[in-house]
């Protein structure tokens, strides 16, 4: 259920900042866009309440999944070998996704960070928590000490941005793929290794800690501590996001302020996402809310992999020149409406699919490749029907 809620936030940010505009291959070169007051308001709301928070919560849940799978693998006598195979297969999925569908792929970074998690996954919960809280500081420290690793703007970057706009707005599918490949192995690889790896790994380890510590195993006896976490996490996280929107200077005078601002952002993201998660756990303790949340969001969360890839297929076809050619023609408000409508359709489609099958199509394929056998895909008995 929580994964399904997080997927909504991921979808909204991907369509607003990714699909509807030319892919940002050139750091420091933003798409020129005149925003109306309504669009500016929606953009600020997304930035304060959704941007990076949904992805952080989603990646924490990926860590929970790693911990659960390790327990099952240990019972089967396979240990981390099973997780290693599963992550390598995920990397292959991500590579195909990034090259042939959308370069904003997150599957490869997840696979790489997951492989890193295998080296420390058996550490004590305290050490896992310590690493989880320290790792988000890695990228800001790199940005401060070695800013040349993260060039911003410049004539070559601007020229590359203009070339990307022309290719994605008017190119054929093969031209888009040919243009995309060097970026996948260039800027995307830099993101994985220098910018995203430590942050994502920290989120994974926090999720592993939450599972190993038993927080998600005893929902009925949580007490009231999660209420404080929900309120505190969201207040602190939203407060810092508002600071970045309203009070942060547009151009800090040196790399050190940029790094400090990014450090504060990274360090509050986990608290903010944990606050959202705690609020959902609190809602689960209310029978009516629990029934509605599970019924609405659990199916789309169970098929998150399939739904994520379906979003890439749908929106690249809608926005790129070889499809409907909507690139640069849809504003933020229109993108949000389109994203919500798509999510509603995916919720309904996921419910219908899971009435018949146990897994989504991509989940089934991933599982089949991991275990080397065909997972059960027989029909699940629907109410009032014979099995």
mmCIF file of C-alpha atoms in Angstrom:
data_model
loop_
_atom_site.group_PDB
_atom_site.id
_atom_site.type_symbol
_atom_site.label_atom_id
_atom_site.label_comp_id
_atom_site.label_asym_id
_atom_site.label_seq_id
_atom_site.Cartn_x
_atom_site.Cartn_y
_atom_site.Cartn_z
ATOM 1 C CA UNK A 1 0.000 0.000 0.000
ATOM 2 C CA UNK A 2 2.757 2.453 0.938
ATOM 3 C CA UNK A 3 4.596 1.618 -2.271
ATOM 4 C CA UNK A 4 1.446 2.400 -4.236
ATOM 5 C CA UNK A 5 1.134 5.808 -2.578
ATOM 6 C CA UNK A 6 4.817 6.531 -3.252
ATOM 7 C CA UNK A 7 4.392 5.558 -6.902
ATOM 8 C CA UNK A 8 1.836 8.351 -7.332
ATOM 9 C CA UNK A 9 4.404 10.910 -6.192
ATOM 10 C CA UNK A 10 7.089 9.382 -8.409
ATOM 11 C CA UNK A 11 4.739 9.527 -11.399
ATOM 12 C CA UNK A 12 3.856 13.182 -10.816
ATOM 13 C CA UNK A 13 7.480 14.297 -10.547
ATOM 14 C CA UNK A 14 8.564 12.219 -13.539
ATOM 15 C CA UNK A 15 5.929 13.676 -15.809
ATOM 16 C CA UNK A 16 6.428 17.267 -14.598
ATOM 17 C CA UNK A 17 10.239 17.342 -14.543
ATOM 18 C CA UNK A 18 11.072 14.532 -16.965
ATOM 19 C CA UNK A 19 8.723 13.509 -19.723
ATOM 20 C CA UNK A 20 7.120 16.805 -20.712
ATOM 21 C CA UNK A 21 10.445 18.640 -21.150
ATOM 22 C CA UNK A 22 13.628 17.814 -23.016
ATOM 23 C CA UNK A 23 15.730 15.382 -20.923
ATOM 24 C CA UNK A 24 18.208 17.329 -18.806
ATOM 25 C CA UNK A 25 21.583 16.076 -19.988
ATOM 26 C CA UNK A 26 23.260 19.389 -19.290
ATOM 27 C CA UNK A 27 23.481 20.243 -15.568
ATOM 28 C CA UNK A 28 22.926 23.924 -15.016
ATOM 29 C CA UNK A 29 20.971 24.340 -18.271
ATOM 30 C CA UNK A 30 17.259 24.421 -17.558
ATOM 31 C CA UNK A 31 14.469 24.496 -20.072
ATOM 32 C CA UNK A 32 13.223 28.053 -20.553
ATOM 33 C CA UNK A 33 9.608 28.083 -19.499
ATOM 34 C CA UNK A 34 7.316 30.964 -18.626
ATOM 35 C CA UNK A 35 5.076 29.824 -15.794
ATOM 36 C CA UNK A 36 1.666 31.282 -15.050
ATOM 37 C CA UNK A 37 0.821 32.046 -11.391
ATOM 38 C CA UNK A 38 -1.208 28.831 -11.200
ATOM 39 C CA UNK A 39 1.630 26.769 -12.626
ATOM 40 C CA UNK A 40 4.138 28.407 -10.297
ATOM 41 C CA UNK A 41 1.901 27.584 -7.335
ATOM 42 C CA UNK A 42 1.497 23.951 -8.398
ATOM 43 C CA UNK A 43 5.246 23.691 -9.033
ATOM 44 C CA UNK A 44 6.007 25.008 -5.534
ATOM 45 C CA UNK A 45 3.470 22.638 -3.946
ATOM 46 C CA UNK A 46 5.038 19.677 -5.733
ATOM 47 C CA UNK A 47 8.503 20.794 -4.706
ATOM 48 C CA UNK A 48 7.546 21.204 -1.050
ATOM 49 C CA UNK A 49 5.411 18.097 -0.590
ATOM 50 C CA UNK A 50 6.398 15.606 -3.297
ATOM 51 C CA UNK A 51 9.779 16.218 -4.962
ATOM 52 C CA UNK A 52 12.330 13.596 -3.846
ATOM 53 C CA UNK A 53 10.095 12.585 -0.919
ATOM 54 C CA UNK A 54 8.145 9.990 -2.880
ATOM 55 C CA UNK A 55 11.329 8.562 -4.390
ATOM 56 C CA UNK A 56 12.951 8.437 -0.946
ATOM 57 C CA UNK A 57 9.994 6.559 0.496
ATOM 58 C CA UNK A 58 9.965 4.238 -2.519
ATOM 59 C CA UNK A 59 13.678 3.448 -2.139
ATOM 60 C CA UNK A 60 13.292 2.841 1.600
ATOM 61 C CA UNK A 61 10.639 0.252 0.747
ATOM 62 C CA UNK A 62 13.051 -1.323 -1.733
ATOM 63 C CA UNK A 63 15.412 -1.792 1.198
ATOM 64 C CA UNK A 64 12.602 -3.423 3.166
ATOM 65 C CA UNK A 65 12.125 -5.793 0.241
ATOM 66 C CA UNK A 66 15.824 -6.681 0.233
ATOM 67 C CA UNK A 67 15.657 -7.551 3.941
ATOM 68 C CA UNK A 68 12.569 -9.733 3.460
ATOM 69 C CA UNK A 69 14.112 -11.527 0.482
ATOM 70 C CA UNK A 70 17.327 -12.185 2.405
ATOM 71 C CA UNK A 71 15.375 -13.832 5.216
ATOM 72 C CA UNK A 72 13.581 -16.065 2.722
ATOM 73 C CA UNK A 73 16.819 -16.842 0.872
ATOM 74 C CA UNK A 74 18.522 -17.785 4.138
ATOM 75 C CA UNK A 75 15.719 -20.224 4.923
ATOM 76 C CA UNK A 76 16.243 -21.778 1.494
ATOM 77 C CA UNK A 77 20.012 -21.944 1.990
ATOM 78 C CA UNK A 78 20.737 -19.477 -0.857
ATOM 79 C CA UNK A 79 21.806 -16.392 1.112
ATOM 80 C CA UNK A 80 22.926 -13.291 -0.755
ATOM 81 C CA UNK A 81 23.439 -15.269 -3.975
ATOM 82 C CA UNK A 82 19.715 -15.023 -4.685
ATOM 83 C CA UNK A 83 19.732 -11.263 -4.094
ATOM 84 C CA UNK A 84 22.826 -10.892 -6.260
ATOM 85 C CA UNK A 85 21.105 -12.632 -9.166
ATOM 86 C CA UNK A 86 17.929 -10.609 -8.659
ATOM 87 C CA UNK A 87 19.823 -7.291 -8.670
ATOM 88 C CA UNK A 88 21.867 -8.157 -11.751
ATOM 89 C CA UNK A 89 18.632 -8.973 -13.578
ATOM 90 C CA UNK A 90 17.188 -5.641 -12.406
ATOM 91 C CA UNK A 91 20.270 -3.879 -13.805
ATOM 92 C CA UNK A 92 19.647 -5.545 -17.168
ATOM 93 C CA UNK A 93 16.013 -4.402 -17.092
ATOM 94 C CA UNK A 94 17.188 -0.884 -16.302
ATOM 95 C CA UNK A 95 19.724 -0.829 -19.111
ATOM 96 C CA UNK A 96 17.094 -1.855 -21.654
ATOM 97 C CA UNK A 97 14.665 0.672 -20.187
ATOM 98 C CA UNK A 98 17.186 3.531 -20.278
ATOM 99 C CA UNK A 99 18.356 2.874 -23.831
ATOM 100 C CA UNK A 100 15.100 1.975 -25.553
ATOM 101 C CA UNK A 101 12.453 3.845 -23.520
ATOM 102 C CA UNK A 102 13.511 6.618 -21.142
ATOM 103 C CA UNK A 103 16.906 7.812 -19.944
ATOM 104 C CA UNK A 104 15.424 8.912 -16.614
ATOM 105 C CA UNK A 105 15.609 5.250 -15.547
ATOM 106 C CA UNK A 106 15.957 4.533 -11.829
ATOM 107 C CA UNK A 107 16.266 0.743 -12.091
ATOM 108 C CA UNK A 108 20.000 0.764 -12.806
ATOM 109 C CA UNK A 109 20.794 3.078 -9.873
ATOM 110 C CA UNK A 110 18.656 0.857 -7.643
ATOM 111 C CA UNK A 111 20.498 -2.246 -8.837
ATOM 112 C CA UNK A 112 23.924 -0.676 -8.269
ATOM 113 C CA UNK A 113 22.988 0.622 -4.818
ATOM 114 C CA UNK A 114 21.428 -2.766 -4.030
ATOM 115 C CA UNK A 115 24.705 -4.475 -4.874
ATOM 116 C CA UNK A 116 26.408 -2.096 -2.461
ATOM 117 C CA UNK A 117 23.865 -2.965 0.209
ATOM 118 C CA UNK A 118 24.775 -6.653 -0.039
ATOM 119 C CA UNK A 119 28.180 -5.889 1.499
ATOM 120 C CA UNK A 120 26.661 -4.496 4.699
ATOM 121 C CA UNK A 121 23.192 -6.028 4.846
ATOM 122 C CA UNK A 122 24.127 -8.388 7.701
ATOM 123 C CA UNK A 123 25.470 -5.651 9.965
ATOM 124 C CA UNK A 124 23.702 -4.957 13.244
ATOM 125 C CA UNK A 125 20.637 -2.683 13.113
ATOM 126 C CA UNK A 126 22.553 0.078 14.923
ATOM 127 C CA UNK A 127 25.335 0.106 12.355
ATOM 128 C CA UNK A 128 22.817 0.005 9.522
ATOM 129 C CA UNK A 129 21.053 3.025 10.988
ATOM 130 C CA UNK A 130 24.333 4.913 11.429
ATOM 131 C CA UNK A 131 25.347 4.274 7.815
ATOM 132 C CA UNK A 132 21.876 5.172 6.578
ATOM 133 C CA UNK A 133 22.070 8.582 8.267
ATOM 134 C CA UNK A 134 25.662 9.343 7.201
ATOM 135 C CA UNK A 135 25.524 8.350 3.513
ATOM 136 C CA UNK A 136 23.235 11.237 2.415
ATOM 137 C CA UNK A 137 26.078 13.620 3.300
ATOM 138 C CA UNK A 138 28.463 12.076 0.735
ATOM 139 C CA UNK A 139 27.258 13.928 -2.369
ATOM 140 C CA UNK A 140 27.140 17.385 -0.703
ATOM 141 C CA UNK A 141 30.679 16.849 0.627
ATOM 142 C CA UNK A 142 31.893 15.855 -2.838
ATOM 143 C CA UNK A 143 30.152 18.925 -4.270
ATOM 144 C CA UNK A 144 31.937 21.122 -1.722
ATOM 145 C CA UNK A 145 35.429 19.646 -1.951
ATOM 146 C CA UNK A 146 35.536 18.770 -5.664
ATOM 147 C CA UNK A 147 32.980 20.981 -7.460
ATOM 148 C CA UNK A 148 34.765 20.385 -10.790
ATOM 149 C CA UNK A 149 33.258 16.878 -10.782
ATOM 150 C CA UNK A 150 29.832 18.479 -11.247
ATOM 151 C CA UNK A 151 30.162 21.124 -13.984
ATOM 152 C CA UNK A 152 27.279 23.536 -14.304
ATOM 153 C CA UNK A 153 26.272 25.126 -17.589
ATOM 154 C CA UNK A 154 28.690 26.510 -20.179
ATOM 155 C CA UNK A 155 28.529 26.860 -23.980
ATOM 156 C CA UNK A 156 28.988 23.144 -24.696
ATOM 157 C CA UNK A 157 26.227 22.229 -22.254
ATOM 158 C CA UNK A 158 23.864 24.750 -23.819
ATOM 159 C CA UNK A 159 24.644 23.469 -27.314
ATOM 160 C CA UNK A 160 24.019 19.902 -26.214
ATOM 161 C CA UNK A 161 20.721 20.948 -24.673
ATOM 162 C CA UNK A 162 19.587 22.556 -27.934
ATOM 163 C CA UNK A 163 20.585 19.427 -29.844
ATOM 164 C CA UNK A 164 18.600 17.267 -27.412
ATOM 165 C CA UNK A 165 15.546 19.489 -27.874
ATOM 166 C CA UNK A 166 15.712 19.101 -31.648
ATOM 167 C CA UNK A 167 16.175 15.329 -31.540
ATOM 168 C CA UNK A 168 13.472 14.593 -28.988
ATOM 169 C CA UNK A 169 10.949 16.999 -30.475
ATOM 170 C CA UNK A 170 11.383 16.007 -34.130
ATOM 171 C CA UNK A 171 13.556 12.881 -34.402
ATOM 172 C CA UNK A 172 12.505 9.381 -35.308
ATOM 173 C CA UNK A 173 12.582 6.624 -32.715
ATOM 174 C CA UNK A 174 15.951 5.324 -33.979
ATOM 175 C CA UNK A 175 17.425 8.843 -33.936
ATOM 176 C CA UNK A 176 16.270 9.289 -30.348
ATOM 177 C CA UNK A 177 17.810 5.966 -29.308
ATOM 178 C CA UNK A 178 21.105 6.802 -31.049
ATOM 179 C CA UNK A 179 21.231 10.185 -29.305
ATOM 180 C CA UNK A 180 20.301 8.647 -25.959
ATOM 181 C CA UNK A 181 22.958 5.896 -25.799
ATOM 182 C CA UNK A 182 26.043 8.068 -25.076
ATOM 183 C CA UNK A 183 24.099 9.987 -22.451
ATOM 184 C CA UNK A 184 23.045 6.802 -20.697
ATOM 185 C CA UNK A 185 26.681 5.739 -20.417
ATOM 186 C CA UNK A 186 27.868 9.265 -19.641
ATOM 187 C CA UNK A 187 25.721 11.580 -17.546
ATOM 188 C CA UNK A 188 23.542 8.732 -16.279
ATOM 189 C CA UNK A 189 26.587 6.774 -15.139
ATOM 190 C CA UNK A 190 27.905 9.872 -13.367
ATOM 191 C CA UNK A 191 24.597 10.240 -11.552
ATOM 192 C CA UNK A 192 24.710 6.625 -10.405
ATOM 193 C CA UNK A 193 28.286 6.749 -9.132
ATOM 194 C CA UNK A 194 28.705 10.306 -7.836
ATOM 195 C CA UNK A 195 25.303 11.783 -7.090
ATOM 196 C CA UNK A 196 22.762 9.091 -6.456
ATOM 197 C CA UNK A 197 24.626 6.024 -5.198
ATOM 198 C CA UNK A 198 25.243 7.088 -1.594
ATOM 199 C CA UNK A 199 21.809 8.676 -1.176
ATOM 200 C CA UNK A 200 19.948 5.659 -2.561
ATOM 201 C CA UNK A 201 22.101 3.230 -0.592
ATOM 202 C CA UNK A 202 21.366 5.183 2.589
ATOM 203 C CA UNK A 203 17.639 4.907 1.896
ATOM 204 C CA UNK A 204 17.987 1.161 1.296
ATOM 205 C CA UNK A 205 19.827 0.688 4.576
ATOM 206 C CA UNK A 206 17.190 2.673 6.445
ATOM 207 C CA UNK A 207 14.523 0.372 5.012
ATOM 208 C CA UNK A 208 16.563 -2.697 5.992
ATOM 209 C CA UNK A 209 16.906 -1.264 9.487
ATOM 210 C CA UNK A 210 13.155 -0.688 9.784
ATOM 211 C CA UNK A 211 12.472 -4.311 8.880
ATOM 212 C CA UNK A 212 15.241 -5.786 11.010
ATOM 213 C CA UNK A 213 14.175 -3.616 13.939
ATOM 214 C CA UNK A 214 10.638 -4.995 13.718
ATOM 215 C CA UNK A 215 8.822 -1.715 13.103
ATOM 216 C CA UNK A 216 6.862 -3.068 10.140
ATOM 217 C CA UNK A 217 6.151 -6.448 11.738
ATOM 218 C CA UNK A 218 4.025 -5.281 14.643
ATOM 219 C CA UNK A 219 1.702 -2.634 13.302
ATOM 220 C CA UNK A 220 -0.958 -3.370 15.901
ATOM 221 C CA UNK A 221 1.357 -2.507 18.811
ATOM 222 C CA UNK A 222 3.105 0.591 17.553
ATOM 223 C CA UNK A 223 1.914 2.796 20.377
ATOM 224 C CA UNK A 224 1.996 6.511 19.654
ATOM 225 C CA UNK A 225 5.653 7.171 18.754
ATOM 226 C CA UNK A 226 4.826 7.110 15.043
ATOM 227 C CA UNK A 227 2.448 10.049 15.547
ATOM 228 C CA UNK A 228 5.380 12.156 16.713
ATOM 229 C CA UNK A 229 7.479 10.934 13.802
ATOM 230 C CA UNK A 230 4.702 11.746 11.344
ATOM 231 C CA UNK A 231 4.209 15.270 12.645
ATOM 232 C CA UNK A 232 7.863 16.023 13.303
ATOM 233 C CA UNK A 233 9.109 14.545 10.036
ATOM 234 C CA UNK A 234 6.612 16.367 7.884
ATOM 235 C CA UNK A 235 6.969 19.693 9.710
ATOM 236 C CA UNK A 236 10.773 19.682 9.541
ATOM 237 C CA UNK A 237 10.868 18.393 5.977
ATOM 238 C CA UNK A 238 8.255 20.799 4.676
ATOM 239 C CA UNK A 239 9.865 23.653 6.590
ATOM 240 C CA UNK A 240 13.220 23.116 4.925
ATOM 241 C CA UNK A 241 11.578 22.725 1.513
ATOM 242 C CA UNK A 242 9.760 26.038 2.035
ATOM 243 C CA UNK A 243 13.096 27.605 2.986
ATOM 244 C CA UNK A 244 14.550 26.467 -0.344
ATOM 245 C CA UNK A 245 11.565 27.831 -2.246
ATOM 246 C CA UNK A 246 11.170 31.180 -0.482
ATOM 247 C CA UNK A 247 14.369 32.142 1.285
ATOM 248 C CA UNK A 248 17.247 30.479 -0.517
ATOM 249 C CA UNK A 249 19.175 32.901 -2.760
ATOM 250 C CA UNK A 250 18.738 32.121 -6.422
ATOM 251 C CA UNK A 251 22.501 31.846 -6.908
ATOM 252 C CA UNK A 252 24.590 31.173 -3.793
ATOM 253 C CA UNK A 253 27.923 33.020 -3.997
ATOM 254 C CA UNK A 254 30.130 29.931 -3.816
ATOM 255 C CA UNK A 255 30.114 26.162 -3.977
ATOM 256 C CA UNK A 256 30.115 25.887 -0.189
ATOM 257 C CA UNK A 257 26.600 27.381 0.258
ATOM 258 C CA UNK A 258 25.340 25.169 -2.567
ATOM 259 C CA UNK A 259 26.793 22.144 -0.806
ATOM 260 C CA UNK A 260 25.347 23.217 2.552
ATOM 261 C CA UNK A 261 21.891 23.714 1.083
ATOM 262 C CA UNK A 262 22.087 20.307 -0.588
ATOM 263 C CA UNK A 263 23.316 18.743 2.647
ATOM 264 C CA UNK A 264 20.303 20.077 4.514
ATOM 265 C CA UNK A 265 18.002 18.833 1.776
ATOM 266 C CA UNK A 266 19.496 15.334 1.780
ATOM 267 C CA UNK A 267 19.499 15.045 5.551
ATOM 268 C CA UNK A 268 15.836 16.077 5.876
ATOM 269 C CA UNK A 269 14.555 13.903 3.024
ATOM 270 C CA UNK A 270 14.723 10.667 5.002
ATOM 271 C CA UNK A 271 12.978 12.273 7.978
ATOM 272 C CA UNK A 272 10.303 13.738 5.698
ATOM 273 C CA UNK A 273 9.691 10.410 3.919
ATOM 274 C CA UNK A 274 9.654 8.557 7.242
ATOM 275 C CA UNK A 275 7.048 11.056 8.435
ATOM 276 C CA UNK A 276 4.841 10.230 5.467
ATOM 277 C CA UNK A 277 5.296 6.529 6.117
ATOM 278 C CA UNK A 278 4.450 6.928 9.801
ATOM 279 C CA UNK A 279 1.287 8.845 8.904
ATOM 280 C CA UNK A 280 0.214 5.988 6.650
ATOM 281 C CA UNK A 281 0.957 3.464 9.406
ATOM 282 C CA UNK A 282 -1.227 5.516 11.731
ATOM 283 C CA UNK A 283 -4.024 5.513 9.151
ATOM 284 C CA UNK A 284 -3.779 1.727 8.903
ATOM 285 C CA UNK A 285 -4.826 1.464 12.539
ATOM 286 C CA UNK A 286 -8.262 2.824 11.646
ATOM 287 C CA UNK A 287 -10.402 0.035 10.160
ATOM 288 C CA UNK A 288 -12.228 2.136 7.553
ATOM 289 C CA UNK A 289 -9.120 3.963 6.429
ATOM 290 C CA UNK A 290 -7.183 0.700 6.381
ATOM 291 C CA UNK A 291 -9.741 -0.995 4.150
ATOM 292 C CA UNK A 292 -9.835 1.916 1.704
ATOM 293 C CA UNK A 293 -6.055 2.356 1.565
ATOM 294 C CA UNK A 294 -5.391 -1.335 1.013
ATOM 295 C CA UNK A 295 -8.140 -1.678 -1.572
ATOM 296 C CA UNK A 296 -7.052 1.420 -3.517
ATOM 297 C CA UNK A 297 -3.255 1.523 -3.332
ATOM 298 C CA UNK A 298 -2.076 -2.025 -2.624
ATOM 299 C CA UNK A 299 -2.812 -3.424 -6.130
ATOM 300 C CA UNK A 300 -0.912 -0.652 -7.916
ATOM 301 C CA UNK A 301 1.886 -1.060 -5.365
ATOM 302 C CA UNK A 302 2.064 -4.808 -5.959
ATOM 303 C CA UNK A 303 2.522 -4.051 -9.670
ATOM 304 C CA UNK A 304 4.829 -1.055 -9.216
ATOM 305 C CA UNK A 305 7.480 -2.456 -11.575
ATOM 306 C CA UNK A 306 5.005 -3.046 -14.403
ATOM 307 C CA UNK A 307 3.269 0.284 -13.812
ATOM 308 C CA UNK A 308 6.573 2.183 -13.778
ATOM 309 C CA UNK A 309 7.641 0.754 -17.142
ATOM 310 C CA UNK A 310 4.152 1.282 -18.568
ATOM 311 C CA UNK A 311 4.407 4.965 -17.621
ATOM 312 C CA UNK A 312 7.660 5.297 -19.554
ATOM 313 C CA UNK A 313 6.147 3.653 -22.629
ATOM 314 C CA UNK A 314 3.014 5.806 -22.474
ATOM 315 C CA UNK A 315 4.616 9.179 -21.809
ATOM 316 C CA UNK A 316 7.595 8.898 -24.149
ATOM 317 C CA UNK A 317 5.144 7.983 -26.898
ATOM 318 C CA UNK A 318 2.954 10.936 -25.951
ATOM 319 C CA UNK A 319 5.682 13.568 -25.655
ATOM 320 C CA UNK A 320 8.448 12.648 -28.103
ATOM 321 C CA UNK A 321 8.446 13.532 -31.790
ATOM 322 C CA UNK A 322 7.979 9.974 -33.019
ATOM 323 C CA UNK A 323 4.686 9.854 -31.082
ATOM 324 C CA UNK A 324 2.155 12.583 -30.351
ATOM 325 C CA UNK A 325 4.894 15.244 -30.160
ATOM 326 C CA UNK A 326 3.660 17.003 -27.008
ATOM 327 C CA UNK A 327 7.195 17.851 -25.817
ATOM 328 C CA UNK A 328 7.244 21.400 -24.464
ATOM 329 C CA UNK A 329 3.536 21.911 -25.200
ATOM 330 C CA UNK A 330 2.068 20.767 -21.886
ATOM 331 C CA UNK A 331 2.279 22.976 -18.820
ATOM 332 C CA UNK A 332 2.749 21.870 -15.239
ATOM 333 C CA UNK A 333 -0.969 21.902 -14.424
ATOM 334 C CA UNK A 334 -1.806 19.888 -17.526
ATOM 335 C CA UNK A 335 0.972 17.425 -16.716
ATOM 336 C CA UNK A 336 -0.349 16.937 -13.181
ATOM 337 C CA UNK A 337 -3.879 16.310 -14.481
ATOM 338 C CA UNK A 338 -2.526 13.825 -17.026
ATOM 339 C CA UNK A 339 -0.443 12.120 -14.351
ATOM 340 C CA UNK A 340 -3.336 11.737 -11.923
ATOM 341 C CA UNK A 341 -5.632 10.441 -14.675
ATOM 342 C CA UNK A 342 -2.987 7.900 -15.693
ATOM 343 C CA UNK A 343 -2.553 6.787 -12.102
ATOM 344 C CA UNK A 344 -6.317 6.286 -11.690
ATOM 345 C CA UNK A 345 -6.342 4.110 -14.806
ATOM 346 C CA UNK A 346 -3.380 2.122 -13.493
ATOM 347 C CA UNK A 347 -5.135 1.576 -10.160
ATOM 348 C CA UNK A 348 -8.170 0.152 -11.966
ATOM 349 C CA UNK A 349 -6.043 -1.927 -14.347
ATOM 350 C CA UNK A 350 -3.967 -3.315 -11.469
ATOM 351 C CA UNK A 351 -7.100 -4.357 -9.585
ATOM 352 C CA UNK A 352 -8.470 -6.128 -12.652
ATOM 353 C CA UNK A 353 -5.162 -7.852 -13.404
ATOM 354 C CA UNK A 354 -4.657 -9.098 -9.851
ATOM 355 C CA UNK A 355 -8.134 -10.598 -9.743
ATOM 356 C CA UNK A 356 -6.796 -13.177 -12.171
ATOM 357 C CA UNK A 357 -3.033 -13.272 -11.664
ATOM 358 C CA UNK A 358 -0.787 -13.264 -8.621
ATOM 359 C CA UNK A 359 1.889 -11.046 -10.180
ATOM 360 C CA UNK A 360 2.137 -8.221 -12.637
ATOM 361 C CA UNK A 361 3.712 -9.186 -15.988
ATOM 362 C CA UNK A 362 7.091 -7.572 -15.295
ATOM 363 C CA UNK A 363 7.071 -8.811 -11.689
ATOM 364 C CA UNK A 364 6.404 -12.317 -12.977
ATOM 365 C CA UNK A 365 9.258 -12.137 -15.496
ATOM 366 C CA UNK A 366 11.686 -10.737 -12.901
ATOM 367 C CA UNK A 367 10.717 -13.482 -10.466
ATOM 368 C CA UNK A 368 10.958 -16.193 -13.113
ATOM 369 C CA UNK A 369 14.451 -15.095 -14.155
ATOM 370 C CA UNK A 370 15.532 -14.837 -10.516
ATOM 371 C CA UNK A 371 14.354 -18.268 -9.389
ATOM 372 C CA UNK A 372 14.796 -20.064 -12.685
ATOM 373 C CA UNK A 373 11.267 -21.455 -12.660
ATOM 374 C CA UNK A 374 7.842 -20.217 -13.684
ATOM 375 C CA UNK A 375 6.150 -18.582 -10.687
ATOM 376 C CA UNK A 376 2.552 -19.446 -10.029
ATOM 377 C CA UNK A 377 0.356 -17.454 -12.413
ATOM 378 C CA UNK A 378 -2.865 -19.383 -12.090
ATOM 379 C CA UNK A 379 -6.099 -17.519 -11.605
ATOM 380 C CA UNK A 380 -6.930 -16.379 -8.115
ATOM 381 C CA UNK A 381 -10.439 -17.333 -7.121
ATOM 382 C CA UNK A 382 -12.741 -14.354 -7.328
ATOM 383 C CA UNK A 383 -15.621 -13.955 -4.873
ATOM 384 C CA UNK A 384 -18.529 -16.168 -5.869
ATOM 385 C CA UNK A 385 -16.552 -18.181 -8.381
ATOM 386 C CA UNK A 386 -15.160 -21.657 -8.244
ATOM 387 C CA UNK A 387 -11.401 -21.973 -8.317
#
